[in-house]
Amino acid sequence: MATRRLYYDDSFARDFDARVLSCEPVVHESREAWEIVLDATALYPTSGGQPHDLGKLGDANVLDVHDAGDEIEHIVDREVALGEVHGCVDWARRFDHMQQHTGQHLLSAMFQERFGRPTISFHLGSEISTIDLRGEEPSDQILEGAERAANQVIFEDRLVNVRYGTAEELSELGVRRRVQRDGILRAIEIDGADLQPCGGTHVKRTAQIGMMLVRSCTKIRQDWRVEFACGGRAERIARKDFLQLRRAAAQLGCAYDEVADGVDRVISERDAYFKDLRGILQQLAAAEATLTLQAMPPGPDGRRIIAHVFREDASKKDGPNLPPSAAPEYLGHFATELAKSERTIVLLARFPCGHLIFAQHPDAGSDMNALLKDILQQLGGKGGGTRDFARGRLSDPGNGAKAVALGRELLSNRPTS
Ligand SMILES: [Zn+2]
């Protein structure tokens, strides 16, 4: 027996009485549940892009509602006796769906009528709703134009009617989308704006949509996916956006409408400071390299090997002639400056990050890349570079001292070429 769909003619029916025709145990999301068929229902099943309702049948909570051809199947969390039952619809959820769904009809109509962009599909999500438009990429002007036109129809508080007719009859009335189906079809008409076949639930007047907010537009395969929100969702999004704006304005110390300029200013200041800092680090590295080289004369073979592990703790100065601490970006500058000195080889590690930097003056005669690869192979890690400059990172940052000692040892076994 076909279930009578009460929501077809009264989408505002929140309570209803019906007869339980069957109640069978089923498994729903790997839990025990029951599947109920009624003679009539106001609970909407998932279909046409609109999610199912929630609600109650007697004491049982509705978990899901399926459209199974003529019948509608209600999945509930407990057994319900055959016979009379009182049902009710979770109204906040349903009204939200009706706002989004009717809004979708209206927005799709505006995109098509005003800008020649037909809607290919519609999705109503728990957070965002989307329509996919076909055609050229909609410009910002088109997105804003469709939003404004939809809001105009909302402000005019037009009637939303349910119409029935054959495909031919609806076609004569100017239906937007033709459906190849026999028998009587249901269509939703927004007075003077739209007529299209639909089995979903809708508000009675356009003012109940509340307002239309068009958000982003992204390319999905050959189409354009437009995010939108209506009614209560639009209100929540606008409030959330405002709180973000207020926070950004407070942090920047500017007015709301100056936030974008303020962010531009902060980013260019940051870039300028970064450039200054790099210059200062280079100067500092050159000065500290000079001091280090003065204090470390070459060895008996004429080579000077400077091997050191830097630690983050700046208070401990563990090498008498080396800077107490060094930021990771500083190490590269420092190594480069040291390696400007003839026959000098520099092996630096940093704790706790595990960075390694090996550098040499070209006439020192070793191969930094080969040396680093040897050490990383033994101790584990990644890295590489050229004959004169190589950098890497140890898998175990605690191995910095070992890496440096091993480097020294390998260099002494491989005299200058
Ligand atoms: Zn609809």
Short mmCIF file of C-alpha atoms and ligand atoms in Angstrom, two decimals:
data_model
loop_
_atom_site.label_atom_id
_atom_site.label_comp_id
_atom_site.label_asym_id
_atom_site.label_seq_id
_atom_site.Cartn_x
_atom_site.Cartn_y
_atom_site.Cartn_z
CA MET A 1 0.00 0.00 0.00
CA ALA A 2 1.37 3.40 -0.99
CA THR A 3 2.23 5.79 1.87
CA ARG A 4 0.25 9.04 1.67
CA ARG A 5 2.77 11.89 1.67
CA LEU A 6 1.21 14.54 3.87
CA TYR A 7 4.06 16.98 3.17
CA TYR A 8 3.08 17.16 -0.50
CA ASP A 9 0.06 19.29 0.28
CA ASP A 10 0.99 20.69 3.67
CA SER A 11 4.69 21.18 4.14
CA PHE A 12 3.92 22.94 7.44
CA ALA A 13 2.34 19.83 9.05
CA ARG A 14 4.52 19.16 12.12
CA ASP A 15 2.25 16.64 13.91
CA PHE A 16 0.23 13.85 12.39
CA ASP A 17 -1.65 10.67 13.27
CA ALA A 18 -1.10 7.55 11.21
CA ARG A 19 -1.43 3.78 11.30
CA VAL A 20 1.62 1.55 11.66
CA LEU A 21 1.29 -1.09 8.92
CA SER A 22 4.56 -2.90 9.62
CA CYS A 23 7.51 -2.73 12.01
CA GLU A 24 10.48 -5.00 11.22
CA PRO A 25 13.86 -5.26 12.95
CA VAL A 26 16.79 -4.05 10.78
CA VAL A 27 20.42 -3.06 11.21
CA HIS A 28 21.07 0.68 10.84
CA GLU A 29 24.66 1.97 10.92
CA SER A 30 25.65 -1.35 12.57
CA ARG A 31 23.08 -0.93 15.35
CA GLU A 32 19.76 -2.60 16.09
CA ALA A 33 16.84 -0.60 14.65
CA TRP A 34 13.32 -1.01 13.28
CA GLU A 35 11.85 -0.17 9.91
CA ILE A 36 8.32 1.19 9.95
CA VAL A 37 5.83 1.67 7.14
CA LEU A 38 2.84 3.93 7.84
CA ASP A 39 -0.34 4.56 5.87
CA ALA A 40 0.54 8.29 5.87
CA THR A 41 3.50 10.44 6.93
CA ALA A 42 4.61 14.03 7.28
CA LEU A 43 8.27 12.92 7.51
CA TYR A 44 10.26 13.71 4.39
CA PRO A 45 12.58 11.01 2.97
CA THR A 46 16.01 11.80 1.49
CA SER A 47 15.38 12.69 -2.17
CA GLY A 48 15.86 15.39 -4.79
CA GLY A 49 18.90 16.88 -3.03
CA GLN A 50 17.00 17.44 0.25
CA PRO A 51 18.03 15.39 3.32
CA HIS A 52 15.49 13.36 5.34
CA ASP A 53 13.63 14.64 8.36
CA LEU A 54 14.15 13.64 11.95
CA GLY A 55 11.35 13.42 14.52
CA LYS A 56 9.37 10.90 16.55
CA LEU A 57 6.87 8.10 16.01
CA GLY A 58 5.28 7.54 19.40
CA ASP A 59 8.25 7.16 21.77
CA ALA A 60 10.61 6.05 19.01
CA ASN A 61 13.19 8.46 17.58
CA VAL A 62 13.37 8.64 13.80
CA LEU A 63 16.94 7.99 12.59
CA ASP A 64 16.42 7.97 8.84
CA VAL A 65 13.64 8.10 6.24
CA HIS A 66 13.89 6.35 2.85
CA ASP A 67 11.86 6.76 -0.29
CA ALA A 68 11.16 3.21 -1.49
CA GLY A 69 8.98 3.80 -4.54
CA ASP A 70 5.36 3.92 -3.37
CA GLU A 71 6.23 3.37 0.26
CA ILE A 72 8.22 5.45 2.71
CA GLU A 73 10.37 3.56 5.21
CA HIS A 74 11.07 5.11 8.61
CA ILE A 75 14.09 3.81 10.51
CA VAL A 76 13.53 4.20 14.27
CA ASP A 77 15.47 3.29 17.41
CA ARG A 78 12.83 1.10 19.08
CA GLU A 79 9.92 -1.14 18.27
CA VAL A 80 6.51 0.51 17.73
CA ALA A 81 3.23 -1.44 18.10
CA LEU A 82 1.04 -1.88 15.03
CA GLY A 83 -2.02 0.39 14.92
CA GLU A 84 -2.41 4.09 15.68
CA VAL A 85 0.66 6.23 16.27
CA HIS A 86 1.29 9.92 16.73
CA GLY A 87 4.18 11.33 14.76
CA CYS A 88 6.01 14.66 14.85
CA VAL A 89 8.67 16.36 12.75
CA ASP A 90 11.88 17.96 14.12
CA TRP A 91 10.72 21.36 13.02
CA ALA A 92 13.95 23.39 13.33
CA ARG A 93 15.71 20.97 10.98
CA ARG A 94 12.81 20.78 8.51
CA PHE A 95 12.21 24.55 8.40
CA ASP A 96 15.93 25.08 7.73
CA HIS A 97 15.72 22.60 4.85
CA MET A 98 12.64 24.39 3.46
CA GLN A 99 14.43 27.76 3.59
CA GLN A 100 17.48 26.38 1.77
CA HIS A 101 15.44 24.37 -0.74
CA THR A 102 13.03 27.16 -1.71
CA GLY A 103 16.00 29.52 -1.83
CA GLN A 104 17.67 27.15 -4.25
CA HIS A 105 14.68 27.27 -6.65
CA LEU A 106 14.77 31.05 -6.52
CA LEU A 107 18.54 31.40 -6.93
CA SER A 108 18.65 28.89 -9.81
CA ALA A 109 15.82 30.81 -11.52
CA MET A 110 17.72 34.11 -11.19
CA PHE A 111 20.96 32.62 -12.57
CA GLN A 112 19.09 31.19 -15.53
CA GLU A 113 16.69 34.07 -16.27
CA ARG A 114 19.12 36.93 -15.83
CA PHE A 115 22.45 35.41 -16.73
CA GLY A 116 21.71 32.30 -18.84
CA ARG A 117 23.38 29.89 -16.39
CA PRO A 118 21.28 26.73 -15.97
CA THR A 119 21.53 24.68 -12.77
CA ILE A 120 22.74 21.11 -13.34
CA SER A 121 22.51 19.86 -9.76
CA PHE A 122 21.75 20.89 -6.20
CA HIS A 123 23.08 19.70 -2.85
CA LEU A 124 21.76 20.65 0.56
CA GLY A 125 24.46 19.92 3.16
CA SER A 126 24.36 20.18 6.92
CA GLU A 127 26.51 23.33 6.77
CA ILE A 128 26.55 24.57 3.21
CA SER A 129 24.33 24.21 0.18
CA THR A 130 25.52 24.31 -3.40
CA ILE A 131 24.24 24.49 -6.97
CA ASP A 132 26.31 23.55 -10.00
CA LEU A 133 25.94 25.97 -12.91
CA ARG A 134 26.79 25.21 -16.51
CA GLY A 135 28.38 27.71 -18.90
CA GLU A 136 31.08 30.35 -18.67
CA GLU A 137 32.57 31.19 -15.28
CA PRO A 138 30.14 33.49 -13.44
CA SER A 139 31.86 36.82 -12.67
CA ASP A 140 31.58 38.53 -9.27
CA GLN A 141 29.00 40.84 -10.86
CA ILE A 142 26.88 37.84 -11.90
CA LEU A 143 27.12 36.21 -8.46
CA GLU A 144 26.14 39.46 -6.78
CA GLY A 145 23.46 40.17 -9.39
CA ALA A 146 21.78 36.79 -8.85
CA GLU A 147 21.93 37.25 -5.07
CA ARG A 148 20.39 40.72 -5.28
CA ALA A 149 17.65 39.59 -7.68
CA ALA A 150 16.77 36.66 -5.38
CA ASN A 151 16.64 38.98 -2.36
CA GLN A 152 14.35 41.33 -4.26
CA VAL A 153 11.85 38.46 -4.79
CA ILE A 154 12.20 37.58 -1.08
CA PHE A 155 11.42 41.20 -0.07
CA GLU A 156 8.35 41.18 -2.33
CA ASP A 157 6.97 38.26 -0.27
CA ARG A 158 5.59 36.38 -3.27
CA LEU A 159 3.46 33.24 -3.00
CA VAL A 160 5.02 29.81 -3.40
CA ASN A 161 2.39 27.48 -4.91
CA VAL A 162 2.22 23.73 -5.42
CA ARG A 163 0.84 22.84 -8.87
CA TYR A 164 -0.06 19.49 -10.37
CA GLY A 165 -0.30 18.59 -14.03
CA THR A 166 0.95 16.33 -16.80
CA ALA A 167 4.33 17.05 -18.34
CA GLU A 168 2.47 18.66 -21.26
CA GLU A 169 0.31 20.88 -19.07
CA LEU A 170 3.30 22.05 -17.06
CA SER A 171 5.21 22.70 -20.25
CA GLU A 172 2.43 25.02 -21.41
CA LEU A 173 2.76 26.89 -18.12
CA GLY A 174 6.47 27.44 -18.87
CA VAL A 175 8.08 24.89 -16.58
CA ARG A 176 11.82 25.43 -16.26
CA ARG A 177 12.93 21.83 -16.45
CA ARG A 178 11.15 19.21 -18.54
CA VAL A 179 10.66 15.81 -16.95
CA GLN A 180 10.15 12.66 -19.02
CA ARG A 181 7.55 10.99 -16.85
CA ASP A 182 3.95 9.90 -17.36
CA GLY A 183 1.07 10.76 -15.08
CA ILE A 184 0.53 13.74 -12.84
CA LEU A 185 3.63 15.67 -11.84
CA ARG A 186 4.12 18.04 -8.93
CA ALA A 187 5.67 21.41 -9.58
CA ILE A 188 6.61 24.36 -7.37
CA GLU A 189 5.79 27.85 -8.55
CA ILE A 190 7.30 31.03 -7.18
CA ASP A 191 4.79 33.60 -8.32
CA GLY A 192 6.10 35.41 -11.37
CA ALA A 193 9.61 33.99 -10.97
CA ASP A 194 9.84 30.25 -11.39
CA LEU A 195 8.02 26.99 -12.07
CA GLN A 196 9.78 23.66 -11.79
CA PRO A 197 8.97 20.03 -11.03
CA CYS A 198 9.93 19.06 -7.48
CA GLY A 199 8.83 16.63 -4.79
CA GLY A 200 10.53 18.45 -1.92
CA THR A 201 9.22 20.67 0.86
CA HIS A 202 9.09 24.45 0.46
CA VAL A 203 8.00 27.53 2.38
CA LYS A 204 4.64 29.19 1.58
CA ARG A 205 5.85 32.68 0.82
CA THR A 206 9.22 33.96 -0.34
CA ALA A 207 9.68 36.15 2.77
CA GLN A 208 10.03 32.91 4.77
CA ILE A 209 13.30 32.26 2.92
CA GLY A 210 14.56 35.16 5.03
CA MET A 211 17.49 36.22 2.91
CA MET A 212 19.89 34.92 0.26
CA LEU A 213 23.65 34.97 0.75
CA VAL A 214 25.84 33.81 -2.16
CA ARG A 215 29.30 32.75 -1.06
CA SER A 216 32.12 31.19 -3.08
CA CYS A 217 32.22 29.87 -6.64
CA THR A 218 34.67 27.10 -7.60
CA LYS A 219 35.23 25.03 -10.72
CA ILE A 220 34.00 21.42 -10.50
CA ARG A 221 34.86 19.48 -13.66
CA GLN A 222 33.11 21.42 -16.43
CA ASP A 223 30.70 23.29 -14.12
CA TRP A 224 30.76 26.07 -11.51
CA ARG A 225 29.80 25.20 -7.94
CA VAL A 226 28.16 28.12 -6.14
CA GLU A 227 27.82 28.01 -2.35
CA PHE A 228 24.85 29.78 -0.86
CA ALA A 229 22.94 30.04 2.41
CA CYS A 230 19.42 31.20 3.23
CA GLY A 231 17.45 32.28 6.29
CA GLY A 232 18.85 31.20 9.65
CA ARG A 233 22.05 29.92 8.06
CA ALA A 234 22.68 33.27 6.33
CA GLU A 235 22.17 34.99 9.70
CA ARG A 236 24.67 32.70 11.46
CA ILE A 237 27.25 33.10 8.68
CA ALA A 238 26.91 36.89 8.68
CA ARG A 239 27.36 36.96 12.48
CA LYS A 240 30.40 34.67 12.34
CA ASP A 241 31.96 36.71 9.53
CA PHE A 242 31.40 39.89 11.53
CA LEU A 243 33.08 38.43 14.64
CA GLN A 244 36.11 37.52 12.51
CA LEU A 245 36.19 41.01 11.05
CA ARG A 246 35.89 42.62 14.48
CA ARG A 247 38.75 40.50 15.82
CA ALA A 248 40.99 41.33 12.86
CA ALA A 249 40.15 45.06 13.17
CA ALA A 250 40.95 45.02 16.91
CA GLN A 251 44.30 43.32 16.29
CA LEU A 252 45.18 45.75 13.50
CA GLY A 253 43.84 48.69 15.47
CA CYS A 254 41.74 49.97 12.57
CA ALA A 255 38.13 50.42 11.46
CA TYR A 256 36.19 47.46 10.02
CA ASP A 257 36.33 48.80 6.47
CA GLU A 258 40.10 49.27 6.70
CA VAL A 259 40.93 45.65 7.55
CA ALA A 260 41.89 44.59 4.00
CA ASP A 261 44.24 47.60 3.61
CA GLY A 262 45.57 46.95 7.11
CA VAL A 263 46.46 43.35 6.22
CA ASP A 264 48.23 44.51 3.04
CA ARG A 265 50.24 46.98 5.11
CA VAL A 266 51.22 44.41 7.75
CA ILE A 267 52.34 41.93 5.09
CA SER A 268 54.52 44.46 3.28
CA GLU A 269 56.03 45.59 6.59
CA ARG A 270 56.80 41.98 7.46
CA ASP A 271 58.48 41.44 4.07
CA ALA A 272 60.60 44.58 4.56
CA TYR A 273 61.63 43.54 8.09
CA PHE A 274 62.52 40.10 6.84
CA LYS A 275 64.76 41.58 4.17
CA ASP A 276 66.43 43.84 6.76
CA LEU A 277 66.92 40.92 9.11
CA ARG A 278 68.58 38.85 6.41
CA GLY A 279 71.02 41.68 5.73
CA ILE A 280 71.77 42.08 9.45
CA LEU A 281 72.31 38.32 9.89
CA GLN A 282 74.77 38.34 6.99
CA GLN A 283 76.72 41.23 8.55
CA LEU A 284 76.71 39.53 11.95
CA ALA A 285 77.84 36.24 10.42
CA ALA A 286 80.74 38.02 8.67
CA ALA A 287 81.82 39.71 11.93
CA GLU A 288 81.59 36.54 14.01
CA ALA A 289 83.35 34.51 11.31
CA THR A 290 86.26 36.96 11.41
CA LEU A 291 86.59 36.52 15.20
CA THR A 292 86.32 32.74 14.95
CA LEU A 293 88.95 32.51 12.21
CA GLN A 294 91.37 34.71 14.17
CA ALA A 295 91.09 32.40 17.19
CA MET A 296 91.44 29.17 15.22
CA PRO A 297 94.68 28.86 13.31
CA PRO A 298 95.10 26.18 10.61
CA GLY A 299 96.32 22.69 11.59
CA PRO A 300 99.70 21.11 10.72
CA ASP A 301 98.49 20.04 7.27
CA GLY A 302 97.50 23.63 6.52
CA ARG A 303 93.77 22.90 6.71
CA ARG A 304 91.48 24.53 9.23
CA ILE A 305 88.53 22.39 10.32
CA ILE A 306 85.86 24.18 12.31
CA ALA A 307 83.39 21.67 13.79
CA HIS A 308 80.66 22.70 16.19
CA VAL A 309 77.20 21.86 17.51
CA PHE A 310 74.97 24.83 18.26
CA ARG A 311 72.31 24.55 20.95
CA GLU A 312 69.15 26.59 21.30
CA ASP A 313 70.04 27.72 24.82
CA ALA A 314 71.81 31.07 24.26
CA SER A 315 72.95 31.34 27.88
CA LYS A 316 75.47 28.52 27.45
CA LYS A 317 78.51 29.49 25.48
CA ASP A 318 80.26 26.19 24.89
CA GLY A 319 82.90 27.15 22.33
CA PRO A 320 85.19 30.01 23.33
CA ASN A 321 85.44 31.44 19.84
CA LEU A 322 82.01 30.67 18.44
CA PRO A 323 78.74 32.58 18.71
CA PRO A 324 76.72 31.23 21.70
CA SER A 325 73.63 30.35 19.71
CA ALA A 326 72.36 30.59 16.17
CA ALA A 327 68.98 30.62 14.49
CA PRO A 328 68.74 27.98 11.72
CA GLU A 329 68.80 30.60 8.95
CA TYR A 330 71.91 32.16 10.55
CA LEU A 331 73.95 28.95 10.32
CA GLY A 332 74.04 29.08 6.51
CA HIS A 333 75.36 32.64 6.53
CA PHE A 334 77.94 31.82 9.21
CA ALA A 335 79.20 28.73 7.36
CA THR A 336 79.42 30.65 4.09
CA GLU A 337 81.45 33.44 5.71
CA LEU A 338 83.87 30.99 7.38
CA ALA A 339 84.36 29.08 4.14
CA LYS A 340 85.53 32.26 2.42
CA SER A 341 88.82 31.70 4.20
CA GLU A 342 91.40 29.57 2.35
CA ARG A 343 91.71 25.85 3.14
CA THR A 344 88.87 26.07 5.67
CA ILE A 345 86.24 23.37 6.20
CA VAL A 346 83.16 24.00 8.35
CA LEU A 347 81.02 21.28 9.93
CA LEU A 348 78.03 22.70 11.83
CA ALA A 349 75.13 20.96 13.54
CA ARG A 350 72.23 22.40 15.44
CA PHE A 351 70.28 20.98 18.36
CA PRO A 352 67.38 20.28 18.82
CA CYS A 353 66.38 20.58 15.15
CA GLY A 354 69.11 18.25 13.81
CA HIS A 355 70.18 20.53 10.95
CA LEU A 356 73.65 19.97 9.45
CA ILE A 357 75.61 22.41 7.34
CA PHE A 358 78.93 21.47 5.73
CA ALA A 359 80.89 24.07 3.77
CA GLN A 360 84.44 24.45 2.49
CA HIS A 361 86.66 26.88 0.65
CA PRO A 362 87.07 25.39 -2.86
CA ASP A 363 90.83 24.93 -2.30
CA ALA A 364 90.26 22.80 0.85
CA GLY A 365 89.96 19.88 -1.53
CA SER A 366 87.19 17.76 0.02
CA ASP A 367 83.66 17.01 -1.15
CA MET A 368 80.99 18.29 1.25
CA ASN A 369 78.11 16.60 -0.55
CA ALA A 370 79.87 13.19 -0.46
CA LEU A 371 80.84 13.69 3.19
CA LEU A 372 77.28 14.60 4.21
CA LYS A 373 75.86 11.62 2.30
CA ASP A 374 78.30 9.27 4.06
CA ILE A 375 77.29 10.57 7.47
CA LEU A 376 73.57 10.53 6.75
CA GLN A 377 73.90 6.98 5.52
CA GLN A 378 75.46 5.93 8.81
CA LEU A 379 73.32 8.02 11.18
CA GLY A 380 70.07 8.41 9.19
CA GLY A 381 68.64 11.57 7.68
CA LYS A 382 68.14 13.50 4.46
CA GLY A 383 70.11 16.14 2.61
CA GLY A 384 72.47 17.07 -0.18
CA GLY A 385 74.21 19.91 -1.95
CA THR A 386 77.30 20.70 -3.99
CA ARG A 387 81.00 19.92 -3.59
CA ASP A 388 81.52 23.07 -1.52
CA PHE A 389 78.22 23.46 0.33
CA ALA A 390 75.74 20.87 1.58
CA ARG A 391 72.91 20.86 4.11
CA GLY A 392 70.86 18.11 5.69
CA ARG A 393 68.76 17.03 8.62
CA LEU A 394 69.37 14.10 10.95
CA SER A 395 66.46 11.75 11.67
CA ASP A 396 67.57 11.77 15.30
CA PRO A 397 68.45 15.39 16.23
CA GLY A 398 70.42 14.08 19.22
CA ASN A 399 73.09 12.79 16.83
CA GLY A 400 74.46 16.26 16.01
CA ALA A 401 77.68 15.84 18.03
CA LYS A 402 78.20 12.34 16.58
CA ALA A 403 77.74 13.65 13.04
CA VAL A 404 80.28 16.43 13.54
CA ALA A 405 82.83 14.07 15.18
CA LEU A 406 82.35 11.52 12.41
CA GLY A 407 82.85 14.27 9.82
CA ARG A 408 86.15 15.24 11.45
CA GLU A 409 87.28 11.61 11.52
CA LEU A 410 86.40 11.01 7.85
CA LEU A 411 88.25 14.21 6.86
CA SER A 412 91.41 13.12 8.66
CA ASN A 413 91.26 9.76 6.86
CA ARG A 414 90.78 11.54 3.56
CA PRO A 415 93.64 13.97 3.31
CA THR A 416 93.29 16.90 0.99
CA SER A 417 93.21 15.96 -2.68
ZN ZN B 1 12.09 21.90 -4.62
#
